[in-house]
């Protein structure tokens, strides 16, 4: 946790802007290739949601999490799920040419790192499994309910990143490695489905009558989340780091950005072993 707080403080001192690159370990070579791939991205799994907005009629208002991001916090995104945010939504790319695209890409990479770091911290030292025998929301502790609400805000913030990246990719300078890094990050978003369970579980807590049988649906959603979220989220984070590596390769020395520290291989749950 101290590493996360250190990251947050250092980002705030940097003001969220583009800063000189630090001597940190680059992402694995497997994330940095040289030729863009045209292979279609994998689609959603059983949850039916990936990191993009989905229909959310009749949602209840949830409390907003107070966060300390590593980068500048943008205004909350509009549209579906706008009531739920941790303050880390990515605003759309406004255009302006290659220089503007590179600057925006650096901000996107830093904001995505901040969001993922906070998401992982939200579930640090938890049991990593559903609460056994929970037949209704009242059988979950207040801390547990608050955790799912915070995660819901982070999930909806994360849904703004694929759209932001899609608009950005058209404006980036022509560079094969940069194009590949952006394409692979997009593919990782498309495979990230487990974090959407935070939205489902939060809805089960605030509107339990909509989920019948409640215990079975809560257990299935929480089990899916705990099983897959860290591996999928870490994959997105590694692609984000690869994007930073590619951006710094084309940026002027004074406009390079800090390489985000890699996430550990083991999930954040109490007693979890490396996978």
mmCIF file of N, CA and C in Angstrom, residues 45-174:
data_model
loop_
_atom_site.group_PDB
_atom_site.id
_atom_site.type_symbol
_atom_site.label_atom_id
_atom_site.label_comp_id
_atom_site.label_asym_id
_atom_site.label_seq_id
_atom_site.Cartn_x
_atom_site.Cartn_y
_atom_site.Cartn_z
ATOM 1 N N UNK A 45 -16.978 -12.256 -22.140
ATOM 2 C CA UNK A 45 -17.211 -13.595 -21.646
ATOM 3 C C UNK A 45 -18.608 -13.677 -21.067
ATOM 4 N N UNK A 46 -18.813 -14.574 -20.134
ATOM 5 C CA UNK A 46 -20.156 -14.848 -19.645
ATOM 6 C C UNK A 46 -20.851 -13.635 -19.056
ATOM 7 N N UNK A 47 -20.102 -12.679 -18.522
ATOM 8 C CA UNK A 47 -20.731 -11.515 -17.904
ATOM 9 C C UNK A 47 -21.461 -10.655 -18.917
ATOM 10 N N UNK A 48 -21.116 -10.705 -20.199
ATOM 11 C CA UNK A 48 -21.780 -9.931 -21.230
ATOM 12 C C UNK A 48 -21.364 -8.485 -21.277
ATOM 13 N N UNK A 49 -20.350 -8.086 -20.514
ATOM 14 C CA UNK A 49 -19.886 -6.700 -20.508
ATOM 15 C C UNK A 49 -18.380 -6.676 -20.668
ATOM 16 N N UNK A 50 -17.896 -5.661 -21.357
ATOM 17 C CA UNK A 50 -16.467 -5.389 -21.409
ATOM 18 C C UNK A 50 -16.279 -3.920 -21.060
ATOM 19 N N UNK A 51 -15.074 -3.422 -21.208
ATOM 20 C CA UNK A 51 -14.821 -2.039 -20.816
ATOM 21 C C UNK A 51 -15.333 -1.059 -21.867
ATOM 22 N N UNK A 52 -16.631 -0.971 -21.943
ATOM 23 C CA UNK A 52 -17.283 0.042 -22.753
ATOM 24 C C UNK A 52 -18.676 0.215 -22.176
ATOM 25 N N UNK A 53 -19.313 1.397 -22.352
ATOM 26 C CA UNK A 53 -20.618 1.635 -21.742
ATOM 27 C C UNK A 53 -21.648 0.626 -22.214
ATOM 28 N N UNK A 54 -22.524 0.216 -21.303
ATOM 29 C CA UNK A 54 -23.600 -0.712 -21.627
ATOM 30 C C UNK A 54 -24.907 -0.116 -21.130
ATOM 31 N N UNK A 55 -26.090 -0.559 -21.666
ATOM 32 C CA UNK A 55 -27.373 -0.011 -21.209
ATOM 33 C C UNK A 55 -27.506 -0.130 -19.707
ATOM 34 N N UNK A 56 -28.008 0.933 -19.067
ATOM 35 C CA UNK A 56 -28.093 0.945 -17.610
ATOM 36 C C UNK A 56 -29.344 1.679 -17.140
ATOM 37 N N UNK A 57 -30.494 1.321 -17.718
ATOM 38 C CA UNK A 57 -31.728 2.012 -17.380
ATOM 39 C C UNK A 57 -32.088 1.800 -15.916
ATOM 40 N N UNK A 58 -32.573 2.853 -15.300
ATOM 41 C CA UNK A 58 -33.077 2.744 -13.936
ATOM 42 C C UNK A 58 -32.026 2.533 -12.876
ATOM 43 N N UNK A 59 -30.796 2.951 -13.104
ATOM 44 C CA UNK A 59 -29.754 2.762 -12.106
ATOM 45 C C UNK A 59 -30.004 3.656 -10.887
ATOM 46 N N UNK A 60 -29.548 3.182 -9.724
ATOM 47 C CA UNK A 60 -29.668 3.971 -8.506
ATOM 48 C C UNK A 60 -28.428 4.831 -8.341
ATOM 49 N N UNK A 61 -28.563 5.936 -7.623
ATOM 50 C CA UNK A 61 -27.424 6.804 -7.371
ATOM 51 C C UNK A 61 -26.524 6.174 -6.326
ATOM 52 N N UNK A 62 -25.221 6.095 -6.626
ATOM 53 C CA UNK A 62 -24.253 5.517 -5.683
ATOM 54 C C UNK A 62 -23.312 6.601 -5.192
ATOM 55 N N UNK A 63 -22.756 6.401 -4.010
ATOM 56 C CA UNK A 63 -21.797 7.359 -3.459
ATOM 57 C C UNK A 63 -20.525 7.360 -4.282
ATOM 58 N N UNK A 64 -19.952 8.540 -4.460
ATOM 59 C CA UNK A 64 -18.725 8.663 -5.236
ATOM 60 C C UNK A 64 -17.517 8.478 -4.334
ATOM 61 N N UNK A 65 -16.548 7.732 -4.835
ATOM 62 C CA UNK A 65 -15.340 7.487 -4.054
ATOM 63 C C UNK A 65 -14.440 8.713 -4.085
ATOM 64 N N UNK A 66 -13.775 8.977 -2.983
ATOM 65 C CA UNK A 66 -12.783 10.043 -2.927
ATOM 66 C C UNK A 66 -11.435 9.429 -3.259
ATOM 67 N N UNK A 67 -10.774 9.949 -4.297
ATOM 68 C CA UNK A 67 -9.528 9.358 -4.752
ATOM 69 C C UNK A 67 -8.435 10.396 -4.811
ATOM 70 N N UNK A 68 -7.212 9.922 -4.802
ATOM 71 C CA UNK A 68 -6.038 10.776 -4.974
ATOM 72 C C UNK A 68 -5.268 10.249 -6.165
ATOM 73 N N UNK A 69 -5.614 10.683 -7.393
ATOM 74 C CA UNK A 69 -4.988 10.134 -8.591
ATOM 75 C C UNK A 69 -3.549 10.569 -8.748
ATOM 76 N N UNK A 70 -2.825 9.793 -9.578
ATOM 77 C CA UNK A 70 -1.455 10.157 -9.888
ATOM 78 C C UNK A 70 -1.399 11.260 -10.946
ATOM 79 N N UNK A 71 -2.470 11.415 -11.686
ATOM 80 C CA UNK A 71 -2.508 12.405 -12.756
ATOM 81 C C UNK A 71 -3.683 13.350 -12.502
ATOM 82 N N UNK A 72 -3.803 14.384 -13.316
ATOM 83 C CA UNK A 72 -4.868 15.359 -13.141
ATOM 84 C C UNK A 72 -6.220 14.692 -13.350
ATOM 85 N N UNK A 73 -7.184 14.952 -12.468
ATOM 86 C CA UNK A 73 -8.506 14.354 -12.566
ATOM 87 C C UNK A 73 -9.361 15.144 -13.544
ATOM 88 N N UNK A 74 -9.888 14.500 -14.609
ATOM 89 C CA UNK A 74 -10.739 15.193 -15.565
ATOM 90 C C UNK A 74 -12.170 15.288 -15.054
ATOM 91 N N UNK A 75 -13.003 16.005 -15.771
ATOM 92 C CA UNK A 75 -14.412 16.067 -15.431
ATOM 93 C C UNK A 75 -15.067 14.718 -15.683
ATOM 94 N N UNK A 76 -16.101 14.357 -14.906
ATOM 95 C CA UNK A 76 -16.769 13.084 -15.130
ATOM 96 C C UNK A 76 -17.338 12.997 -16.534
ATOM 97 N N UNK A 77 -17.328 11.811 -17.104
ATOM 98 C CA UNK A 77 -17.859 11.603 -18.447
ATOM 99 C C UNK A 77 -19.375 11.628 -18.420
ATOM 100 N N UNK A 78 -19.980 11.999 -19.533
ATOM 101 C CA UNK A 78 -21.423 11.975 -19.645
ATOM 102 C C UNK A 78 -21.898 10.652 -20.192
ATOM 103 N N UNK A 79 -23.217 10.532 -20.428
ATOM 104 C CA UNK A 79 -23.755 9.309 -21.018
ATOM 105 C C UNK A 79 -24.070 8.265 -19.973
ATOM 106 N N UNK A 80 -24.180 7.004 -20.427
ATOM 107 C CA UNK A 80 -24.530 5.901 -19.547
ATOM 108 C C UNK A 80 -23.540 5.797 -18.384
ATOM 109 N N UNK A 81 -24.085 5.589 -17.199
ATOM 110 C CA UNK A 81 -23.231 5.404 -16.031
ATOM 111 C C UNK A 81 -22.594 6.672 -15.505
ATOM 112 N N UNK A 82 -22.993 7.850 -16.006
ATOM 113 C CA UNK A 82 -22.330 9.079 -15.586
ATOM 114 C C UNK A 82 -22.522 9.374 -14.109
ATOM 115 N N UNK A 83 -23.572 8.806 -13.493
ATOM 116 C CA UNK A 83 -23.798 9.032 -12.068
ATOM 117 C C UNK A 83 -22.781 8.306 -11.211
ATOM 118 N N UNK A 84 -22.071 7.349 -11.803
ATOM 119 C CA UNK A 84 -21.131 6.531 -11.055
ATOM 120 C C UNK A 84 -19.724 6.812 -11.548
ATOM 121 N N UNK A 85 -18.903 7.411 -10.699
ATOM 122 C CA UNK A 85 -17.548 7.746 -11.106
ATOM 123 C C UNK A 85 -16.642 7.856 -9.890
ATOM 124 N N UNK A 86 -15.391 7.517 -10.078
ATOM 125 C CA UNK A 86 -14.375 7.748 -9.051
ATOM 126 C C UNK A 86 -13.553 8.978 -9.410
ATOM 127 N N UNK A 87 -14.014 9.751 -10.394
ATOM 128 C CA UNK A 87 -13.316 10.966 -10.780
ATOM 129 C C UNK A 87 -12.149 10.748 -11.721
ATOM 130 N N UNK A 88 -12.077 9.572 -12.354
ATOM 131 C CA UNK A 88 -10.950 9.259 -13.228
ATOM 132 C C UNK A 88 -11.390 8.925 -14.652
ATOM 133 N N UNK A 89 -12.538 9.430 -15.059
ATOM 134 C CA UNK A 89 -12.978 9.236 -16.437
ATOM 135 C C UNK A 89 -12.070 10.000 -17.392
ATOM 136 N N UNK A 90 -11.889 9.472 -18.599
ATOM 137 C CA UNK A 90 -11.036 10.112 -19.602
ATOM 138 C C UNK A 90 -11.899 10.887 -20.588
ATOM 139 N N UNK A 91 -11.725 12.219 -20.675
ATOM 140 C CA UNK A 91 -12.529 12.997 -21.619
ATOM 141 C C UNK A 91 -12.138 12.683 -23.049
ATOM 142 N N UNK A 92 -13.045 12.908 -24.008
ATOM 143 C CA UNK A 92 -12.741 12.605 -25.408
ATOM 144 C C UNK A 92 -11.570 13.428 -25.931
ATOM 145 N N UNK A 93 -10.891 12.876 -26.918
ATOM 146 C CA UNK A 93 -9.795 13.593 -27.576
ATOM 147 C C UNK A 93 -10.373 14.728 -28.405
ATOM 148 N N UNK A 94 -9.850 15.932 -28.194
ATOM 149 C CA UNK A 94 -10.396 17.123 -28.849
ATOM 150 C C UNK A 94 -9.743 17.425 -30.193
ATOM 151 N N UNK A 95 -8.766 16.618 -30.593
ATOM 152 C CA UNK A 95 -8.091 16.871 -31.856
ATOM 153 C C UNK A 95 -6.947 17.859 -31.709
ATOM 154 N N UNK A 96 -6.335 18.226 -32.848
ATOM 155 C CA UNK A 96 -5.266 19.213 -32.816
ATOM 156 C C UNK A 96 -3.946 18.761 -33.396
ATOM 157 N N UNK A 97 -3.897 17.631 -34.092
ATOM 158 C CA UNK A 97 -2.659 17.221 -34.745
ATOM 159 C C UNK A 97 -1.833 16.252 -33.936
ATOM 160 N N UNK A 98 -0.670 15.899 -34.483
ATOM 161 C CA UNK A 98 0.179 14.869 -33.888
ATOM 162 C C UNK A 98 0.689 15.248 -32.503
ATOM 163 N N UNK A 99 1.115 16.486 -32.324
ATOM 164 C CA UNK A 99 1.631 16.891 -31.015
ATOM 165 C C UNK A 99 0.549 16.788 -29.950
ATOM 166 N N UNK A 100 -0.644 17.242 -30.288
ATOM 167 C CA UNK A 100 -1.755 17.147 -29.347
ATOM 168 C C UNK A 100 -2.103 15.695 -29.062
ATOM 169 N N UNK A 101 -2.013 14.852 -30.087
ATOM 170 C CA UNK A 101 -2.316 13.432 -29.908
ATOM 171 C C UNK A 101 -1.314 12.767 -28.970
ATOM 172 N N UNK A 102 -0.046 13.099 -29.118
ATOM 173 C CA UNK A 102 0.978 12.526 -28.247
ATOM 174 C C UNK A 102 0.795 12.991 -26.799
ATOM 175 N N UNK A 103 0.472 14.271 -26.622
ATOM 176 C CA UNK A 103 0.251 14.795 -25.285
ATOM 177 C C UNK A 103 -0.959 14.117 -24.633
ATOM 178 N N UNK A 104 -2.030 13.976 -25.397
ATOM 179 C CA UNK A 104 -3.240 13.327 -24.895
ATOM 180 C C UNK A 104 -2.968 11.856 -24.579
ATOM 181 N N UNK A 105 -2.207 11.184 -25.439
ATOM 182 C CA UNK A 105 -1.878 9.776 -25.211
ATOM 183 C C UNK A 105 -1.104 9.599 -23.903
ATOM 184 N N UNK A 106 -0.206 10.528 -23.611
ATOM 185 C CA UNK A 106 0.529 10.463 -22.359
ATOM 186 C C UNK A 106 -0.382 10.638 -21.165
ATOM 187 N N UNK A 107 -1.331 11.554 -21.290
ATOM 188 C CA UNK A 107 -2.285 11.758 -20.204
ATOM 189 C C UNK A 107 -3.157 10.520 -20.023
ATOM 190 N N UNK A 108 -3.626 9.956 -21.135
ATOM 191 C CA UNK A 108 -4.450 8.742 -21.064
ATOM 192 C C UNK A 108 -3.695 7.620 -20.356
ATOM 193 N N UNK A 109 -2.442 7.434 -20.723
ATOM 194 C CA UNK A 109 -1.640 6.357 -20.121
ATOM 195 C C UNK A 109 -1.476 6.565 -18.625
ATOM 196 N N UNK A 110 -1.214 7.791 -18.197
ATOM 197 C CA UNK A 110 -1.050 8.089 -16.774
ATOM 198 C C UNK A 110 -2.361 7.920 -16.004
ATOM 199 N N UNK A 111 -3.464 8.394 -16.596
ATOM 200 C CA UNK A 111 -4.761 8.266 -15.942
ATOM 201 C C UNK A 111 -5.182 6.803 -15.827
ATOM 202 N N UNK A 112 -4.919 6.029 -16.868
ATOM 203 C CA UNK A 112 -5.271 4.611 -16.822
ATOM 204 C C UNK A 112 -4.474 3.893 -15.749
ATOM 205 N N UNK A 113 -3.198 4.211 -15.641
ATOM 206 C CA UNK A 113 -2.380 3.648 -14.563
ATOM 207 C C UNK A 113 -2.972 3.988 -13.202
ATOM 208 N N UNK A 114 -3.358 5.242 -12.992
ATOM 209 C CA UNK A 114 -3.943 5.669 -11.720
ATOM 210 C C UNK A 114 -5.212 4.882 -11.404
ATOM 211 N N UNK A 115 -6.061 4.721 -12.408
ATOM 212 C CA UNK A 115 -7.333 4.039 -12.213
ATOM 213 C C UNK A 115 -7.119 2.580 -11.844
ATOM 214 N N UNK A 116 -6.207 1.921 -12.545
ATOM 215 C CA UNK A 116 -5.943 0.509 -12.272
ATOM 216 C C UNK A 116 -5.307 0.333 -10.900
ATOM 217 N N UNK A 117 -4.374 1.202 -10.543
ATOM 218 C CA UNK A 117 -3.738 1.123 -9.225
ATOM 219 C C UNK A 117 -4.789 1.243 -8.112
ATOM 220 N N UNK A 118 -5.734 2.157 -8.277
ATOM 221 C CA UNK A 118 -6.785 2.321 -7.272
ATOM 222 C C UNK A 118 -7.740 1.129 -7.248
ATOM 223 N N UNK A 119 -8.034 0.573 -8.420
ATOM 224 C CA UNK A 119 -8.891 -0.603 -8.482
ATOM 225 C C UNK A 119 -8.268 -1.774 -7.727
ATOM 226 N N UNK A 120 -6.994 -2.017 -7.976
ATOM 227 C CA UNK A 120 -6.308 -3.112 -7.290
ATOM 228 C C UNK A 120 -6.260 -2.851 -5.787
ATOM 229 N N UNK A 121 -6.004 -1.602 -5.396
ATOM 230 C CA UNK A 121 -5.935 -1.262 -3.977
ATOM 231 C C UNK A 121 -7.279 -1.468 -3.278
ATOM 232 N N UNK A 122 -8.366 -1.271 -4.004
ATOM 233 C CA UNK A 122 -9.696 -1.436 -3.430
ATOM 234 C C UNK A 122 -9.915 -2.849 -2.896
ATOM 235 N N UNK A 123 -9.275 -3.833 -3.539
ATOM 236 C CA UNK A 123 -9.481 -5.228 -3.145
ATOM 237 C C UNK A 123 -8.239 -5.842 -2.491
ATOM 238 N N UNK A 124 -7.312 -4.993 -2.085
ATOM 239 C CA UNK A 124 -6.119 -5.519 -1.428
ATOM 240 C C UNK A 124 -6.456 -6.093 -0.050
ATOM 241 N N UNK A 125 -5.897 -7.282 0.204
ATOM 242 C CA UNK A 125 -6.063 -7.978 1.481
ATOM 243 C C UNK A 125 -7.500 -8.393 1.777
ATOM 244 N N UNK A 126 -8.332 -8.490 0.742
ATOM 245 C CA UNK A 126 -9.668 -9.054 0.916
ATOM 246 C C UNK A 126 -9.590 -10.572 0.781
ATOM 247 N N UNK A 127 -10.710 -11.249 1.055
ATOM 248 C CA UNK A 127 -10.715 -12.705 1.022
ATOM 249 C C UNK A 127 -10.592 -13.253 -0.395
ATOM 250 N N UNK A 128 -11.009 -12.475 -1.389
ATOM 251 C CA UNK A 128 -10.931 -12.953 -2.764
ATOM 252 C C UNK A 128 -11.990 -13.984 -3.099
ATOM 253 N N UNK A 129 -13.104 -13.947 -2.407
ATOM 254 C CA UNK A 129 -14.198 -14.869 -2.674
ATOM 255 C C UNK A 129 -15.503 -14.273 -2.159
ATOM 256 N N UNK A 130 -16.663 -14.766 -2.642
ATOM 257 C CA UNK A 130 -17.939 -14.237 -2.152
ATOM 258 C C UNK A 130 -18.113 -14.500 -0.662
ATOM 259 N N UNK A 131 -18.971 -13.719 -0.042
ATOM 260 C CA UNK A 131 -19.324 -13.945 1.355
ATOM 261 C C UNK A 131 -20.274 -15.141 1.401
ATOM 262 N N UNK A 132 -19.855 -16.213 2.005
ATOM 263 C CA UNK A 132 -20.643 -17.440 2.017
ATOM 264 C C UNK A 132 -21.937 -17.250 2.809
ATOM 265 N N UNK A 133 -23.027 -17.747 2.237
ATOM 266 C CA UNK A 133 -24.313 -17.694 2.920
ATOM 267 C C UNK A 133 -25.000 -16.358 2.891
ATOM 268 N N UNK A 134 -24.494 -15.413 2.094
ATOM 269 C CA UNK A 134 -25.132 -14.091 2.017
ATOM 270 C C UNK A 134 -26.412 -14.201 1.203
ATOM 271 N N UNK A 135 -27.550 -14.076 1.856
ATOM 272 C CA UNK A 135 -28.840 -14.216 1.199
ATOM 273 C C UNK A 135 -29.433 -12.880 0.774
ATOM 274 N N UNK A 136 -28.852 -11.786 1.243
ATOM 275 C CA UNK A 136 -29.338 -10.454 0.890
ATOM 276 C C UNK A 136 -28.226 -9.447 1.196
ATOM 277 N N UNK A 137 -28.365 -8.193 0.733
ATOM 278 C CA UNK A 137 -27.286 -7.207 0.937
ATOM 279 C C UNK A 137 -26.977 -6.938 2.405
ATOM 280 N N UNK A 138 -27.971 -7.088 3.296
ATOM 281 C CA UNK A 138 -27.740 -6.796 4.704
ATOM 282 C C UNK A 138 -26.772 -7.776 5.353
ATOM 283 N N UNK A 139 -26.539 -8.912 4.686
ATOM 284 C CA UNK A 139 -25.609 -9.890 5.225
ATOM 285 C C UNK A 139 -24.170 -9.599 4.807
ATOM 286 N N UNK A 140 -23.980 -8.550 4.005
ATOM 287 C CA UNK A 140 -22.641 -8.070 3.677
ATOM 288 C C UNK A 140 -22.288 -6.940 4.638
ATOM 289 N N UNK A 141 -21.054 -6.870 5.050
ATOM 290 C CA UNK A 141 -20.644 -5.802 5.956
ATOM 291 C C UNK A 141 -20.701 -4.452 5.250
ATOM 292 N N UNK A 142 -20.735 -3.389 6.036
ATOM 293 C CA UNK A 142 -20.728 -2.040 5.452
ATOM 294 C C UNK A 142 -19.464 -1.813 4.647
ATOM 295 N N UNK A 143 -18.344 -2.334 5.127
ATOM 296 C CA UNK A 143 -17.082 -2.199 4.393
ATOM 297 C C UNK A 143 -17.167 -2.923 3.049
ATOM 298 N N UNK A 144 -17.751 -4.110 3.047
ATOM 299 C CA UNK A 144 -17.877 -4.878 1.810
ATOM 300 C C UNK A 144 -18.784 -4.167 0.811
ATOM 301 N N UNK A 145 -19.892 -3.642 1.288
ATOM 302 C CA UNK A 145 -20.798 -2.917 0.393
ATOM 303 C C UNK A 145 -20.113 -1.676 -0.182
ATOM 304 N N UNK A 146 -19.382 -0.954 0.675
ATOM 305 C CA UNK A 146 -18.676 0.231 0.189
ATOM 306 C C UNK A 146 -17.622 -0.100 -0.849
ATOM 307 N N UNK A 147 -16.970 -1.240 -0.696
ATOM 308 C CA UNK A 147 -15.937 -1.660 -1.648
ATOM 309 C C UNK A 147 -16.532 -1.864 -3.040
ATOM 310 N N UNK A 148 -17.688 -2.524 -3.109
ATOM 311 C CA UNK A 148 -18.327 -2.734 -4.417
ATOM 312 C C UNK A 148 -18.799 -1.418 -5.016
ATOM 313 N N UNK A 149 -19.240 -0.481 -4.182
ATOM 314 C CA UNK A 149 -19.661 0.820 -4.704
ATOM 315 C C UNK A 149 -18.475 1.587 -5.275
ATOM 316 N N UNK A 150 -17.344 1.557 -4.581
ATOM 317 C CA UNK A 150 -16.149 2.222 -5.117
ATOM 318 C C UNK A 150 -15.730 1.585 -6.432
ATOM 319 N N UNK A 151 -15.800 0.270 -6.476
ATOM 320 C CA UNK A 151 -15.416 -0.420 -7.705
ATOM 321 C C UNK A 151 -16.355 -0.080 -8.851
ATOM 322 N N UNK A 152 -17.644 0.108 -8.547
ATOM 323 C CA UNK A 152 -18.584 0.499 -9.599
ATOM 324 C C UNK A 152 -18.141 1.816 -10.242
ATOM 325 N N UNK A 153 -17.765 2.802 -9.417
ATOM 326 C CA UNK A 153 -17.306 4.072 -9.978
ATOM 327 C C UNK A 153 -16.072 3.899 -10.839
ATOM 328 N N UNK A 154 -15.135 3.082 -10.412
ATOM 329 C CA UNK A 154 -13.921 2.831 -11.202
ATOM 330 C C UNK A 154 -14.257 2.106 -12.500
ATOM 331 N N UNK A 155 -15.197 1.171 -12.437
ATOM 332 C CA UNK A 155 -15.605 0.469 -13.660
ATOM 333 C C UNK A 155 -16.146 1.455 -14.694
ATOM 334 N N UNK A 156 -17.055 2.342 -14.266
ATOM 335 C CA UNK A 156 -17.629 3.272 -15.237
ATOM 336 C C UNK A 156 -16.595 4.274 -15.748
ATOM 337 N N UNK A 157 -15.640 4.642 -14.913
ATOM 338 C CA UNK A 157 -14.545 5.473 -15.410
ATOM 339 C C UNK A 157 -13.735 4.708 -16.459
ATOM 340 N N UNK A 158 -13.477 3.430 -16.202
ATOM 341 C CA UNK A 158 -12.706 2.627 -17.153
ATOM 342 C C UNK A 158 -13.402 2.489 -18.500
ATOM 343 N N UNK A 159 -14.739 2.536 -18.516
ATOM 344 C CA UNK A 159 -15.437 2.410 -19.803
ATOM 345 C C UNK A 159 -15.181 3.598 -20.726
ATOM 346 N N UNK A 160 -14.652 4.711 -20.195
ATOM 347 C CA UNK A 160 -14.392 5.868 -21.053
ATOM 348 C C UNK A 160 -13.085 5.725 -21.831
ATOM 349 N N UNK A 161 -12.220 4.814 -21.404
ATOM 350 C CA UNK A 161 -10.901 4.713 -22.030
ATOM 351 C C UNK A 161 -10.914 4.084 -23.419
ATOM 352 N N UNK A 162 -11.678 3.023 -23.688
ATOM 353 C CA UNK A 162 -11.686 2.484 -25.052
ATOM 354 C C UNK A 162 -12.145 3.487 -26.101
ATOM 355 N N UNK A 163 -13.188 4.257 -25.786
ATOM 356 C CA UNK A 163 -13.659 5.268 -26.734
ATOM 357 C C UNK A 163 -12.605 6.349 -26.929
ATOM 358 N N UNK A 164 -11.960 6.758 -25.843
ATOM 359 C CA UNK A 164 -10.907 7.767 -25.947
ATOM 360 C C UNK A 164 -9.762 7.253 -26.807
ATOM 361 N N UNK A 165 -9.398 5.997 -26.614
ATOM 362 C CA UNK A 165 -8.299 5.414 -27.389
ATOM 363 C C UNK A 165 -8.666 5.283 -28.855
ATOM 364 N N UNK A 166 -9.913 4.932 -29.148
ATOM 365 C CA UNK A 166 -10.337 4.766 -30.543
ATOM 366 C C UNK A 166 -10.188 6.070 -31.326
ATOM 367 N N UNK A 167 -10.597 7.185 -30.712
ATOM 368 C CA UNK A 167 -10.453 8.476 -31.380
ATOM 369 C C UNK A 167 -8.985 8.870 -31.491
ATOM 370 N N UNK A 168 -8.210 8.545 -30.477
ATOM 371 C CA UNK A 168 -6.794 8.914 -30.464
ATOM 372 C C UNK A 168 -6.006 8.192 -31.544
ATOM 373 N N UNK A 169 -6.287 6.924 -31.771
ATOM 374 C CA UNK A 169 -5.483 6.117 -32.697
ATOM 375 C C UNK A 169 -5.446 6.711 -34.100
ATOM 376 N N UNK A 170 -6.511 7.381 -34.501
ATOM 377 C CA UNK A 170 -6.557 7.975 -35.833
ATOM 378 C C UNK A 170 -5.650 9.193 -35.967
ATOM 379 N N UNK A 171 -5.262 9.784 -34.826
ATOM 380 C CA UNK A 171 -4.490 11.026 -34.855
ATOM 381 C C UNK A 171 -3.025 10.846 -34.488
ATOM 382 N N UNK A 172 -2.653 9.645 -34.034
ATOM 383 C CA UNK A 172 -1.257 9.433 -33.647
ATOM 384 C C UNK A 172 -0.327 9.501 -34.851
ATOM 385 N N UNK A 173 0.917 9.931 -34.660
ATOM 386 C CA UNK A 173 1.877 9.945 -35.770
ATOM 387 C C UNK A 173 2.054 8.537 -36.348
ATOM 388 N N UNK A 174 2.332 8.462 -37.625
ATOM 389 C CA UNK A 174 2.527 7.172 -38.285
ATOM 390 C C UNK A 174 3.815 6.534 -37.759
#
